[in-house]
Amino acid sequence: MSKPSIVFLTTHSSKGGTLDYIFALKAHFDSLGYTCSIVALKKGADHDPRPQIEVLSAGGGAMSLLGAASRFLRLTRHRKSSVVLGVMPLANVLSAVAATVCRGKAVATHHNPYVTHGRVARALDRMAGAVGMYARVFCVSNSVAQSFDKHPTRYRQSLRVIRNGVTPISASSHAPEVIKRRFGVPLHGAMVLMLGRLSEEKNVLGVIEAIVAVDGVQLVLAGDGPQREACEELIRRRDLGERVHLLGTVSRPDVGELLHAADVFVQVSFYEGNSLALLEAVSARAVLVVSRVPAQVEAVGLPDGSSAAVLCDPASPQQIGDAIRSAAFDETLRQQLRSRVEKLGSMYPSVEEMLSTYASEMRMLDGTTSHHDSFIG
């Protein structure tokens, strides 16, 4: 039996974890002999320049998006795509339609809880799954999967959980002081690191606000995004120019260097699915401060019920500040957290294991093997 062709569809081409995830899948399936392509409906504001991405529209309006969707349907029919895999809610729905048109199989992936999706996308996605348009629905955590508990039976029967894999972060050969100097971070005070997009759901403004009341720390923000100007304005208004450092987008090797230099890694998002940045911090055995939301609690939870992170309410700058203060300066707590994150790191699948699970699922869609379990945890 010949290998199928796989089209990976995302809503936009912005840099970040979504495209990194797609490229990891593509590389793995390419190595197995599959014919793979990556399509983005529209060009993202922070466009990923990798040439393998086919961008169908430069605009973001409704008519432009509709035109891109029409072009995508023609594309999948012309290529006779065997599998159309969506990443992001709207892409999932369009993947279901495209797979029906080209007589292939649709795979939806959910990287955030159901309630965070737009109202129209939620309704269309629920309908597509309820009538059996999805061959599989992959969720990146149990918390994300559980957010679909009230969906129709047919939808829930298609759910599988495949947790994101951990990419090893190698220990740096440079001392933390050397790394801080390179990035212009003052040597005095504890270094608190945030990785990821400067966007509303990541709660970066809440962290900047929290830092006002925490003496003796330097906040480093590695990433870019739509809230950069709002961050710069808050930093000016709060007179934090010497304590908050915006690095912009950094390379993957630099992520490892920054994690090595950091005293605390903080991620207090209002919601997550199974954050790749958090997994990188776990791999680096960082001291963690994370938000008390279901996916984050799951991500740092140990079998004995303890947490490998200091948890806090993301809506409370005071709680965020208290959590950062404790994680940065309570040495007894820091040692306890390091011990727990060491155990946590051994529990996560590697990227290779994650990709192997996806390959097994794809073989099941091929009909070359049978499914033994209704749920992969």
PDB file of N, CA and C in Angstrom, residues 57 59-71:
ATOM      1  N   SER A  57      -3.141  33.642   1.079  1.00  0.00           N
ATOM      2  CA  SER A  57      -3.691  34.995   1.060  1.00  0.00           C
ATOM      3  C   SER A  57      -2.797  35.920   1.866  1.00  0.00           C
ATOM      4  N   GLY A  59      -4.000  38.961   2.816  1.00  0.00           N
ATOM      5  CA  GLY A  59      -4.891  39.777   3.626  1.00  0.00           C
ATOM      6  C   GLY A  59      -5.548  39.001   4.740  1.00  0.00           C
ATOM      7  N   GLY A  60      -6.227  39.736   5.631  1.00  0.00           N
ATOM      8  CA  GLY A  60      -6.870  39.092   6.767  1.00  0.00           C
ATOM      9  C   GLY A  60      -8.365  39.298   6.829  1.00  0.00           C
ATOM     10  N   GLY A  61      -8.957  39.978   5.827  1.00  0.00           N
ATOM     11  CA  GLY A  61     -10.381  40.230   5.837  1.00  0.00           C
ATOM     12  C   GLY A  61     -11.190  38.980   5.540  1.00  0.00           C
ATOM     13  N   ALA A  62     -12.509  39.093   5.759  1.00  0.00           N
ATOM     14  CA  ALA A  62     -13.386  37.939   5.583  1.00  0.00           C
ATOM     15  C   ALA A  62     -13.388  37.452   4.139  1.00  0.00           C
ATOM     16  N   MET A  63     -13.436  38.372   3.167  1.00  0.00           N
ATOM     17  CA  MET A  63     -13.463  37.967   1.767  1.00  0.00           C
ATOM     18  C   MET A  63     -12.142  37.325   1.358  1.00  0.00           C
ATOM     19  N   SER A  64     -11.048  37.893   1.864  1.00  0.00           N
ATOM     20  CA  SER A  64      -9.736  37.322   1.559  1.00  0.00           C
ATOM     21  C   SER A  64      -9.616  35.910   2.119  1.00  0.00           C
ATOM     22  N   LEU A  65     -10.113  35.730   3.340  1.00  0.00           N
ATOM     23  CA  LEU A  65     -10.067  34.412   3.970  1.00  0.00           C
ATOM     24  C   LEU A  65     -10.952  33.429   3.221  1.00  0.00           C
ATOM     25  N   LEU A  66     -12.106  33.894   2.768  1.00  0.00           N
ATOM     26  CA  LEU A  66     -13.009  33.036   2.006  1.00  0.00           C
ATOM     27  C   LEU A  66     -12.358  32.596   0.700  1.00  0.00           C
ATOM     28  N   GLY A  67     -11.667  33.524   0.049  1.00  0.00           N
ATOM     29  CA  GLY A  67     -10.956  33.186  -1.179  1.00  0.00           C
ATOM     30  C   GLY A  67      -9.856  32.168  -0.928  1.00  0.00           C
ATOM     31  N   ALA A  68      -9.137  32.333   0.188  1.00  0.00           N
ATOM     32  CA  ALA A  68      -8.072  31.386   0.537  1.00  0.00           C
ATOM     33  C   ALA A  68      -8.645  30.008   0.801  1.00  0.00           C
ATOM     34  N   ALA A  69      -9.796  29.960   1.469  1.00  0.00           N
ATOM     35  CA  ALA A  69     -10.442  28.676   1.742  1.00  0.00           C
ATOM     36  C   ALA A  69     -10.834  27.980   0.443  1.00  0.00           C
ATOM     37  N   SER A  70     -11.363  28.754  -0.511  1.00  0.00           N
ATOM     38  CA  SER A  70     -11.744  28.188  -1.804  1.00  0.00           C
ATOM     39  C   SER A  70     -10.527  27.644  -2.536  1.00  0.00           C
ATOM     40  N   ARG A  71      -9.423  28.399  -2.506  1.00  0.00           N
ATOM     41  CA  ARG A  71      -8.194  27.940  -3.150  1.00  0.00           C
ATOM     42  C   ARG A  71      -7.674  26.679  -2.480  1.00  0.00           C
TER      43      ARG A  71
END
